Coordinates of N, CA and C in Angstrom, one line a residue:
Chain A
A144 N 8.9 4.3 -15.9 CA 7.5 4.6 -15.6 C 6.9 5.7 -16.4
Q145 N 5.6 5.6 -16.7 CA 5.0 6.6 -17.5 C 3.9 7.3 -16.7
S146 N 3.7 8.6 -16.9 CA 2.6 9.3 -16.2 C 2.1 10.4 -17.0
V147 N 0.9 10.8 -16.6 CA 0.1 11.9 -17.3 C -0.5 12.8 -16.3
A148 N -0.4 14.1 -16.5 CA -1.0 15.1 -15.6 C -2.0 15.9 -16.4
Q149 N -3.2 16.1 -15.9 CA -4.1 17.0 -16.4 C -4.4 18.0 -15.3
P150 N -3.8 19.2 -15.3 CA -3.8 20.1 -14.2 C -5.1 20.7 -13.8
E151 N -6.0 20.7 -14.7 CA -7.4 21.3 -14.4 C -8.4 20.2 -14.2
D152 N -9.1 20.2 -13.1 CA -10.2 19.3 -12.9 C -11.4 19.7 -13.8
Q153 N -11.6 21.0 -14.0 CA -12.7 21.4 -14.7 C -12.3 22.6 -15.6
V154 N -12.8 22.7 -16.8 CA -12.6 23.8 -17.6 C -14.0 24.3 -18.0
N155 N -14.2 25.6 -17.9 CA -15.5 26.2 -18.2 C -15.3 27.2 -19.4
V156 N -16.1 27.1 -20.4 CA -16.0 27.9 -21.6 C -17.4 28.2 -22.1
A157 N -17.5 29.4 -22.7 CA -18.8 29.7 -23.3 C -18.9 29.1 -24.7
E158 N -20.1 28.8 -25.1 CA -20.3 28.2 -26.5 C -19.8 29.2 -27.5
G159 N -19.1 28.7 -28.5 CA -18.6 29.5 -29.6 C -17.2 30.0 -29.3
N160 N -16.7 29.9 -28.1 CA -15.4 30.3 -27.7 C -14.4 29.1 -27.9
P161 N -13.1 29.4 -28.1 CA -12.2 28.4 -28.2 C -11.9 27.7 -26.9
L162 N -11.6 26.4 -26.9 CA -11.3 25.7 -25.7 C -9.9 25.0 -25.8
T163 N -9.3 24.9 -24.6 CA -8.1 24.2 -24.4 C -8.2 23.3 -23.2
V164 N -7.8 22.0 -23.3 CA -7.7 21.1 -22.2 C -6.3 20.7 -22.1
K165 N -5.6 20.9 -21.0 CA -4.2 20.7 -20.9 C -3.8 19.3 -20.5
C166 N -2.6 18.9 -21.0 CA -2.1 17.6 -20.7 C -0.6 17.6 -20.8
T167 N 0.1 17.1 -19.8 CA 1.5 16.9 -19.9 C 1.8 15.5 -19.5
Y168 N 2.9 15.0 -20.0 CA 3.2 13.5 -19.8 C 4.7 13.3 -19.5
S169 N 5.0 12.1 -19.0 CA 6.3 11.7 -18.7 C 6.5 10.3 -19.2
V170 N 7.4 10.0 -20.0 CA 7.6 8.6 -20.5 C 9.1 8.5 -21.0
S171 N 9.6 7.3 -20.9 CA 10.9 7.0 -21.5 C 10.8 6.7 -23.0
G172 N 11.5 7.4 -23.8 CA 11.4 7.2 -25.2 C 10.3 8.0 -25.9
N173 N 10.1 7.7 -27.1 CA 9.0 8.4 -27.9 C 7.6 8.0 -27.4
P174 N 6.8 9.0 -27.1 CA 5.5 8.7 -26.6 C 4.5 8.4 -27.7
Y175 N 3.5 7.6 -27.4 CA 2.2 7.5 -28.2 C 1.2 8.2 -27.3
L176 N 0.5 9.2 -27.8 CA -0.4 10.0 -27.0 C -1.8 10.0 -27.5
F177 N -2.8 10.0 -26.6 CA -4.2 9.8 -27.0 C -5.0 10.8 -26.2
W178 N -6.2 11.1 -26.8 CA -7.2 11.8 -26.1 C -8.5 11.0 -26.3
Y179 N -9.2 10.8 -25.2 CA -10.5 10.1 -25.2 C -11.5 11.0 -24.5
V180 N -12.8 10.8 -24.8 CA -13.9 11.5 -24.2 C -14.9 10.5 -23.6
Q181 N -15.4 10.9 -22.4 CA -16.4 10.0 -21.8 C -17.6 10.8 -21.5
Y182 N -18.8 10.2 -21.9 CA -20.1 10.8 -21.6 C -20.6 10.0 -20.4
P183 N -21.6 10.5 -19.7 CA -22.1 9.8 -18.4 C -22.5 8.4 -18.7
N184 N -22.0 7.5 -17.8 CA -22.4 6.1 -17.9 C -22.0 5.4 -19.2
R185 N -20.9 5.9 -19.8 CA -20.5 5.3 -21.0 C -19.0 5.0 -21.0
G186 N -18.5 4.3 -21.9 CA -17.1 4.0 -22.0 C -16.4 5.2 -22.6
L187 N -15.2 4.9 -23.0 CA -14.3 6.0 -23.6 C -14.4 6.0 -25.1
Q188 N -14.5 7.2 -25.7 CA -14.5 7.3 -27.1 C -13.2 8.0 -27.6
F189 N -12.6 7.4 -28.6 CA -11.4 7.9 -29.1 C -11.6 9.2 -29.8
L190 N -10.7 10.2 -29.6 CA -10.8 11.5 -30.3 C -9.6 11.6 -31.3
L191 N -8.4 11.4 -30.8 CA -7.3 11.6 -31.7 C -6.0 11.0 -31.0
K192 N -5.0 10.8 -31.8 CA -3.7 10.3 -31.4 C -2.6 10.9 -32.0
Y193 N -1.4 10.9 -31.3 CA -0.1 11.3 -31.9 C 0.8 10.1 -31.8
I194 N 1.3 9.7 -32.9 CA 2.3 8.6 -32.9 C 3.6 9.1 -33.4
T195 N 3.6 9.8 -34.5 CA 4.8 10.4 -35.1 C 4.4 11.4 -36.2
G196 N 5.3 12.2 -36.6 CA 5.0 13.1 -37.7 C 4.6 14.4 -37.3
D197 N 3.6 15.0 -38.0 CA 3.2 16.4 -37.8 C 2.8 16.6 -36.3
N198 N 3.2 17.7 -35.7 CA 2.9 18.0 -34.3 C 1.5 18.3 -34.1
L199 N 0.8 18.8 -35.1 CA -0.6 19.2 -35.0 C -1.5 18.0 -35.5
V200 N -2.2 17.5 -34.6 CA -3.0 16.3 -35.0 C -4.5 16.7 -35.0
K201 N -5.2 16.3 -36.0 CA -6.6 16.6 -36.1 C -7.4 15.3 -35.8
G202 N -8.5 15.5 -35.1 CA -9.3 14.3 -34.7 C -10.8 14.5 -35.0
S203 N -11.6 13.7 -34.3 CA -13.0 13.7 -34.4 C -13.7 15.0 -33.9
Y204 N -14.8 15.3 -34.4 CA -15.7 16.4 -33.9 C -15.0 17.7 -33.9
G205 N -14.1 18.0 -34.7 CA -13.4 19.3 -34.8 C -12.3 19.5 -33.8
F206 N -12.0 18.5 -33.0 CA -10.9 18.6 -32.0 C -9.5 18.4 -32.7
E207 N -8.5 19.1 -32.1 CA -7.2 18.9 -32.5 C -6.3 19.0 -31.3
A208 N -5.0 18.5 -31.5 CA -4.1 18.6 -30.3 C -2.7 18.9 -30.9
E209 N -1.9 19.5 -30.1 CA -0.6 19.9 -30.5 C 0.4 19.2 -29.6
F210 N 1.3 18.4 -30.2 CA 2.3 17.7 -29.5 C 3.5 18.7 -29.4
N211 N 4.0 18.9 -28.2 CA 5.2 19.7 -27.9 C 6.2 18.9 -27.2
K212 N 7.3 18.4 -27.9 CA 8.2 17.5 -27.2 C 9.0 18.2 -26.1
S213 N 9.4 19.5 -26.4 CA 10.2 20.2 -25.4 C 9.5 20.4 -24.1
Q214 N 8.2 20.7 -24.2 CA 7.4 20.9 -23.0 C 6.7 19.7 -22.6
T215 N 6.9 18.6 -23.2 CA 6.2 17.3 -22.9 C 4.7 17.5 -22.7
S216 N 4.1 18.2 -23.7 CA 2.7 18.5 -23.6 C 1.9 18.0 -24.8
F217 N 0.6 17.8 -24.6 CA -0.3 17.4 -25.7 C -1.6 18.0 -25.4
H218 N -1.8 19.3 -25.6 CA -3.0 19.9 -25.2 C -4.1 19.8 -26.3
L219 N -5.3 19.6 -25.8 CA -6.4 19.4 -26.7 C -7.1 20.7 -26.9
K220 N -7.5 21.0 -28.2 CA -8.0 22.3 -28.5 C -9.2 22.1 -29.5
K221 N -10.0 23.2 -29.5 CA -11.1 23.2 -30.5 C -11.4 24.7 -30.7
P222 N -11.5 25.1 -31.9 CA -11.7 26.6 -32.2 C -13.0 27.2 -31.7
S223 N -14.1 26.4 -31.7 CA -15.4 26.9 -31.3 C -16.1 25.8 -30.6
A224 N -16.3 26.0 -29.3 CA -16.9 25.0 -28.4 C -18.4 24.9 -28.6
L225 N -19.0 23.7 -28.5 CA -20.4 23.4 -28.5 C -20.9 22.9 -27.2
V226 N -22.1 23.2 -26.8 CA -22.7 22.7 -25.6 C -22.5 21.2 -25.5
S227 N -22.7 20.5 -26.6 CA -22.6 19.1 -26.7 C -21.2 18.5 -26.5
D228 N -20.2 19.4 -26.4 CA -18.8 19.0 -26.1 C -18.6 18.8 -24.6
S229 N -19.6 19.2 -23.8 CA -19.5 19.0 -22.3 C -19.4 17.5 -22.0
A230 N -18.3 17.2 -21.4 CA -18.0 15.8 -21.1 C -16.7 15.7 -20.3
L231 N -16.3 14.5 -20.0 CA -15.1 14.2 -19.3 C -14.0 13.8 -20.3
Y232 N -12.9 14.5 -20.3 CA -11.8 14.3 -21.2 C -10.6 13.7 -20.6
F233 N -10.0 12.6 -21.2 CA -8.9 12.0 -20.7 C -7.7 12.0 -21.7
C234 N -6.6 12.3 -21.2 CA -5.3 12.2 -21.9 C -4.6 10.9 -21.5
A235 N -4.0 10.2 -22.4 CA -3.3 9.0 -22.1 C -2.0 8.9 -22.9
V236 N -1.1 8.1 -22.3 CA 0.2 7.9 -22.9 C 0.5 6.4 -22.9
R237 N 1.2 6.0 -23.9 CA 1.7 4.7 -24.0 C 3.2 4.7 -24.4
G238 N 4.0 4.2 -23.6 CA 5.4 4.2 -23.9 C 5.8 3.2 -25.0
P239 N 7.0 3.4 -25.6 CA 7.3 2.5 -26.7 C 7.5 1.1 -26.4
N240 N 7.8 0.8 -25.1 CA 8.0 -0.6 -24.7 C 6.9 -1.0 -23.7
A241 N 5.7 -0.4 -23.7 CA 4.7 -0.7 -22.7 C 3.6 -1.5 -23.3
G242 N 3.8 -2.2 -24.4 CA 2.8 -3.0 -25.0 C 1.5 -2.1 -25.3
N243 N 0.4 -2.6 -24.9 CA -0.8 -1.9 -25.0 C -1.3 -1.4 -23.7
M244 N -0.4 -1.0 -22.8 CA -0.8 -0.5 -21.5 C -0.8 1.1 -21.6
L245 N -2.0 1.6 -21.4 CA -2.2 3.1 -21.4 C -2.2 3.6 -19.9
T246 N -1.5 4.7 -19.7 CA -1.6 5.4 -18.5 C -2.4 6.7 -18.7
F247 N -3.4 6.9 -17.9 CA -4.3 8.0 -18.1 C -4.1 9.1 -17.1
G248 N -4.4 10.3 -17.5 CA -4.5 11.4 -16.6 C -5.7 11.3 -15.8
G249 N -5.9 12.2 -14.8 CA -7.0 12.2 -13.9 C -8.3 12.6 -14.5
G250 N -8.3 13.2 -15.7 CA -9.5 13.6 -16.4 C -9.8 15.1 -16.2
T251 N -10.4 15.7 -17.1 CA -10.8 17.1 -17.0 C -12.2 17.2 -17.5
R252 N -13.1 17.8 -16.6 CA -14.5 18.0 -17.0 C -14.6 19.3 -17.7
L253 N -15.1 19.2 -18.9 CA -15.3 20.4 -19.8 C -16.8 20.7 -19.7
M254 N -17.1 22.0 -19.3 CA -18.4 22.5 -19.2 C -18.5 23.6 -20.2
V255 N -19.4 23.5 -21.2 CA -19.6 24.5 -22.2 C -21.0 25.1 -21.9
K256 N -21.0 26.4 -21.6 CA -22.3 27.1 -21.2 C -22.8 27.8 -22.5
P257 N -24.2 27.7 -22.6 CA -24.8 28.4 -23.8 C -24.6 29.9 -23.7
Chain H
K196 N -19.7 -2.9 -38.3 CA -18.8 -3.7 -37.5 C -19.1 -3.5 -36.1
A197 N -19.3 -4.6 -35.4 CA -19.7 -4.5 -34.0 C -18.5 -4.0 -33.1
G198 N -18.9 -3.3 -32.1 CA -17.9 -2.7 -31.2 C -17.5 -3.7 -30.1
V199 N -16.9 -3.2 -29.1 CA -16.5 -4.0 -27.9 C -17.7 -4.3 -27.1
T200 N -17.9 -5.5 -26.7 CA -19.1 -5.9 -26.0 C -18.7 -6.3 -24.6
Q201 N -19.2 -5.7 -23.6 CA -18.9 -6.1 -22.2 C -20.2 -6.6 -21.5
T202 N -20.2 -7.7 -20.9 CA -21.3 -8.2 -20.1 C -20.9 -8.6 -18.8
P203 N -21.8 -8.5 -17.8 CA -23.0 -7.7 -17.9 C -22.8 -6.2 -17.8
R204 N -23.8 -5.4 -18.0 CA -23.6 -4.0 -17.9 C -23.6 -3.5 -16.5
Y205 N -24.4 -4.1 -15.7 CA -24.5 -3.8 -14.3 C -24.5 -5.0 -13.4
L206 N -23.9 -4.9 -12.2 CA -23.8 -6.1 -11.4 C -23.8 -5.6 -9.9
I207 N -24.5 -6.3 -9.1 CA -24.5 -6.0 -7.6 C -24.1 -7.3 -6.9
K208 N -23.0 -7.2 -6.1 CA -22.5 -8.4 -5.4 C -22.3 -8.0 -3.9
T209 N -22.2 -9.0 -3.1 CA -22.0 -8.9 -1.7 C -20.6 -9.1 -1.4
R210 N -20.1 -8.4 -0.4 CA -18.7 -8.6 0.1 C -18.4 -10.0 0.3
G211 N -17.2 -10.4 -0.1 CA -16.8 -11.8 0.0 C -17.1 -12.7 -1.2
Q212 N -18.0 -12.3 -2.0 CA -18.4 -13.1 -3.2 C -17.3 -12.9 -4.2
Q213 N -17.4 -13.6 -5.3 CA -16.5 -13.4 -6.4 C -17.4 -13.1 -7.7
V214 N -16.7 -12.5 -8.7 CA -17.4 -12.0 -9.9 C -16.6 -12.3 -11.1
T215 N -17.2 -12.5 -12.2 CA -16.6 -12.7 -13.5 C -17.2 -11.8 -14.5
L216 N -16.3 -11.0 -15.1 CA -16.8 -10.0 -16.1 C -16.3 -10.5 -17.5
S217 N -17.0 -10.2 -18.5 CA -16.7 -10.7 -19.9 C -16.5 -9.6 -20.8
C218 N -15.6 -9.8 -21.8 CA -15.3 -8.8 -22.8 C -15.1 -9.5 -24.1
S219 N -15.9 -9.1 -25.1 CA -15.7 -9.6 -26.5 C -15.1 -8.4 -27.3
P220 N -13.9 -8.6 -27.8 CA -13.3 -7.5 -28.6 C -13.9 -7.3 -30.0
I221 N -13.5 -6.3 -30.7 CA -13.9 -6.1 -32.1 C -13.3 -7.3 -32.9
S222 N -14.1 -7.8 -33.8 CA -13.7 -8.9 -34.6 C -12.3 -8.6 -35.3
G223 N -11.4 -9.5 -35.1 CA -10.1 -9.4 -35.7 C -9.1 -8.7 -34.8
H224 N -9.5 -8.2 -33.7 CA -8.6 -7.6 -32.7 C -8.1 -8.8 -31.8
R225 N -6.8 -8.7 -31.5 CA -6.2 -9.8 -30.8 C -5.8 -9.4 -29.4
S226 N -5.8 -8.2 -29.1 CA -5.4 -7.7 -27.8 C -6.5 -7.1 -27.0
V227 N -6.5 -7.4 -25.7 CA -7.5 -6.9 -24.8 C -6.8 -6.4 -23.5
S228 N -7.2 -5.2 -23.1 CA -6.7 -4.7 -21.8 C -7.9 -4.3 -20.9
W229 N -7.7 -4.3 -19.6 CA -8.8 -4.0 -18.7 C -8.3 -2.8 -17.8
Y230 N -9.3 -2.0 -17.5 CA -9.1 -0.8 -16.6 C -10.2 -0.7 -15.6
Q231 N -9.8 -0.2 -14.4 CA -10.8 0.0 -13.4 C -10.9 1.6 -13.2
Q232 N -12.2 2.0 -13.2 CA -12.4 3.5 -13.1 C -13.2 3.8 -11.8
T233 N -12.6 4.5 -10.9 CA -13.3 5.0 -9.7 C -13.2 6.5 -9.6
P234 N -14.1 7.1 -8.9 CA -14.0 8.6 -8.7 C -12.7 9.0 -8.0
G235 N -12.2 8.2 -7.1 CA -11.0 8.5 -6.3 C -9.7 8.3 -7.0
Q236 N -9.6 7.2 -7.7 CA -8.4 6.7 -8.3 C -8.3 6.9 -9.8
G237 N -9.4 7.3 -10.4 CA -9.4 7.5 -11.8 C -9.3 6.2 -12.6
L238 N -8.7 6.2 -13.7 CA -8.6 5.1 -14.6 C -7.2 4.4 -14.3
Q239 N -7.3 3.1 -13.9 CA -6.1 2.4 -13.5 C -6.1 1.1 -14.3
F240 N -4.9 0.8 -14.9 CA -4.6 -0.4 -15.7 C -4.6 -1.6 -14.8
L241 N -5.4 -2.6 -15.3 CA -5.4 -3.9 -14.6 C -4.5 -4.9 -15.2
F242 N -4.8 -5.3 -16.4 CA -3.9 -6.2 -17.2 C -4.2 -6.1 -18.7
E243 N -3.3 -6.8 -19.4 CA -3.3 -6.7 -20.9 C -3.0 -8.1 -21.4
Y244 N -3.8 -8.6 -22.4 CA -3.6 -9.9 -23.0 C -3.4 -9.7 -24.5
F245 N -2.6 -10.5 -25.0 CA -2.4 -10.6 -26.5 C -2.2 -12.1 -26.8
S246 N -3.0 -12.6 -27.7 CA -2.9 -14.0 -28.1 C -2.9 -14.9 -26.9
E247 N -3.8 -14.7 -26.0 CA -4.0 -15.6 -24.8 C -2.9 -15.5 -23.8
T248 N -1.9 -14.6 -24.0 CA -0.8 -14.4 -23.0 C -0.9 -13.0 -22.3
Q249 N -0.8 -13.1 -21.0 CA -0.8 -11.8 -20.3 C 0.6 -11.1 -20.5
R250 N 0.5 -9.9 -21.0 CA 1.8 -9.2 -21.3 C 2.1 -8.2 -20.2
N251 N 1.2 -7.6 -19.7 CA 1.4 -6.6 -18.6 C 0.4 -6.7 -17.5
K252 N 0.8 -6.4 -16.3 CA -0.2 -6.4 -15.2 C 0.0 -5.2 -14.4
G253 N -1.1 -4.6 -14.0 CA -1.1 -3.4 -13.1 C -0.9 -3.7 -11.7
N254 N -0.9 -2.7 -10.8 CA -0.6 -2.9 -9.4 C -1.9 -3.2 -8.6
F255 N -2.4 -4.3 -8.8 CA -3.6 -4.7 -8.1 C -3.3 -6.0 -7.4
P256 N -4.1 -6.3 -6.3 CA -3.8 -7.5 -5.6 C -4.2 -8.8 -6.4
G257 N -3.7 -9.9 -5.9 CA -3.9 -11.2 -6.6 C -5.4 -11.6 -6.7
R258 N -6.2 -10.9 -6.0 CA -7.7 -11.2 -6.1 C -8.2 -10.9 -7.5
F259 N -7.5 -10.1 -8.2 CA -7.9 -9.7 -9.6 C -7.1 -10.6 -10.5
S260 N -7.8 -11.2 -11.4 CA -7.1 -12.1 -12.4 C -7.9 -12.0 -13.7
G261 N -7.3 -12.5 -14.7 CA -7.9 -12.5 -16.0 C -7.4 -13.6 -16.9
R262 N -8.1 -13.7 -18.0 CA -7.6 -14.7 -19.0 C -8.2 -14.3 -20.4
Q263 N -7.5 -14.8 -21.4 CA -8.0 -14.6 -22.8 C -8.1 -15.9 -23.5
F264 N -9.2 -16.1 -24.2 CA -9.4 -17.3 -24.9 C -8.9 -17.3 -26.4
S265 N -9.0 -18.4 -27.0 CA -8.4 -18.5 -28.4 C -9.2 -17.6 -29.4
N266 N -10.4 -17.3 -29.0 CA -11.2 -16.4 -29.9 C -11.1 -14.9 -29.5
S267 N -10.1 -14.6 -28.7 CA -9.7 -13.3 -28.2 C -10.7 -12.8 -27.1
R268 N -11.8 -13.4 -26.9 CA -12.6 -13.0 -25.8 C -11.9 -13.1 -24.5
S269 N -12.2 -12.1 -23.6 CA -11.4 -12.1 -22.3 C -12.4 -12.1 -21.1
E270 N -12.0 -12.6 -20.0 CA -12.7 -12.5 -18.8 C -11.8 -12.0 -17.7
M271 N -12.4 -11.2 -16.8 CA -11.6 -10.9 -15.6 C -12.4 -11.4 -14.4
N272 N -11.7 -11.8 -13.4 CA -12.4 -12.3 -12.2 C -11.8 -11.6 -10.9
V273 N -12.8 -11.3 -10.1 CA -12.4 -10.7 -8.8 C -12.9 -11.6 -7.7
S274 N -12.0 -12.1 -6.9 CA -12.5 -13.0 -5.8 C -12.5 -12.2 -4.5
T275 N -13.2 -12.7 -3.5 CA -13.3 -12.1 -2.2 C -13.6 -10.6 -2.3
L276 N -14.7 -10.2 -2.9 CA -15.0 -8.8 -3.2 C -15.0 -8.0 -1.9
E277 N -14.4 -6.8 -2.1 CA -14.4 -5.7 -1.0 C -15.2 -4.5 -1.5
L278 N -15.7 -3.7 -0.6 CA -16.5 -2.6 -0.9 C -15.7 -1.7 -1.9
G279 N -14.4 -1.6 -1.7 CA -13.6 -0.7 -2.6 C -13.4 -1.2 -4.0
D280 N -13.9 -2.4 -4.3 CA -13.9 -2.9 -5.7 C -15.0 -2.4 -6.5
S281 N -15.9 -1.6 -5.9 CA -17.0 -1.0 -6.6 C -16.4 0.0 -7.6
A282 N -16.8 -0.2 -8.9 CA -16.1 0.6 -9.9 C -16.8 0.3 -11.2
L283 N -16.4 1.1 -12.2 CA -16.7 0.8 -13.6 C -15.5 0.1 -14.2
Y284 N -15.7 -1.1 -14.7 CA -14.6 -1.9 -15.3 C -14.7 -1.8 -16.8
L285 N -13.7 -1.3 -17.4 CA -13.6 -1.0 -18.8 C -12.7 -2.0 -19.5
C286 N -13.1 -2.5 -20.7 CA -12.3 -3.3 -21.5 C -12.0 -2.6 -22.8
A287 N -10.7 -2.7 -23.2 CA -10.2 -2.0 -24.4 C -9.8 -3.1 -25.4
S288 N -10.1 -2.9 -26.6 CA -9.7 -3.8 -27.7 C -8.7 -3.1 -28.6
W289 N -7.7 -3.9 -28.9 CA -6.6 -3.4 -29.8 C -6.5 -4.4 -31.0
I290 N -6.2 -3.8 -32.1 CA -6.0 -4.7 -33.3 C -4.8 -5.6 -33.1
G291 N -3.8 -5.1 -32.4 CA -2.6 -6.0 -32.2 C -1.6 -5.1 -31.5
L292 N -0.3 -5.4 -31.7 CA 0.7 -4.7 -31.1 C 1.3 -3.6 -32.1
S293 N 0.4 -2.7 -32.5 CA 0.8 -1.7 -33.5 C 0.4 -0.3 -33.0
N294 N 0.7 0.6 -33.9 CA 0.5 2.0 -33.5 C -0.9 2.5 -33.7
T295 N -1.8 1.8 -33.1 CA -3.2 2.1 -33.3 C -3.8 2.5 -31.9
E296 N -5.1 2.9 -32.0 CA -5.7 3.3 -30.8 C -6.6 2.2 -30.2
A297 N -6.9 2.3 -28.9 CA -7.8 1.3 -28.3 C -9.2 1.7 -28.5
F298 N -10.1 0.7 -28.6 CA -11.5 0.9 -28.6 C -12.1 0.3 -27.3
F299 N -12.9 1.1 -26.7 CA -13.4 0.7 -25.4 C -14.9 0.3 -25.4
G300 N -15.2 -0.7 -24.6 CA -16.6 -1.1 -24.4 C -17.2 -0.1 -23.4
Q301 N -18.5 -0.3 -23.2 CA -19.3 0.6 -22.4 C -19.1 0.4 -20.9
G302 N -18.4 -0.7 -20.6 CA -18.1 -1.0 -19.2 C -19.1 -1.8 -18.5
T303 N -18.6 -2.4 -17.4 CA -19.5 -3.1 -16.4 C -19.4 -2.3 -15.1
R304 N -20.6 -1.9 -14.7 CA -20.7 -1.2 -13.4 C -20.9 -2.2 -12.3
L305 N -19.8 -2.4 -11.4 CA -19.9 -3.3 -10.3 C -20.1 -2.6 -9.0
T306 N -21.1 -3.0 -8.3 CA -21.4 -2.4 -7.0 C -21.3 -3.5 -6.0
V307 N -20.5 -3.3 -5.0 CA -20.3 -4.3 -3.9 C -20.9 -3.7 -2.6
V308 N -21.9 -4.5 -2.1 CA -22.6 -4.1 -0.9 C -22.3 -5.0 0.3

């Protein structure tokens, strides 16, 4: 079985400050990890993925994530937050034998205050 | 390049009725998966299709079913609707069984009254 935990329901950060949205996962074998963002009444937009290789992954809109195998974590980061980054963020995992089945975390609402 | 298209965008149904939702994946993508999103349960996997074959199925009752056509378009059907089926239903399109990401449609908002 595969699972994802996003321990924070909401993260508040001031514009211009760095942000971190946490994610830990559990899966048998090597994980495929993803971050998606959702704006109100919209579908999910892909931000970045880790498949293999460099532990620091860079994605869209200045976001990056660090894969840590020993801590089974894949935290999302951005050096300088924008008000427009305010949205719902989802971490997802796909196991090596899970086909195209994603398991999502519960989501973290990011609020960036001006 | 057109994205994932889900129709209809909004739907209101009465308890006991059935509903069919449609998803057209990105051109050239052969795999489609469906998710249910609710405030209480979050995003839950329904099923996944590749080349017209269901590969995985989530933990949902048999009232939820789906299929995929030869042109990769997919439909999901929910019979005997219950109030708890009210949700945003999201379709994801994958190019195939490879190390790529899923592309999501905007979803169908189903309200059961």
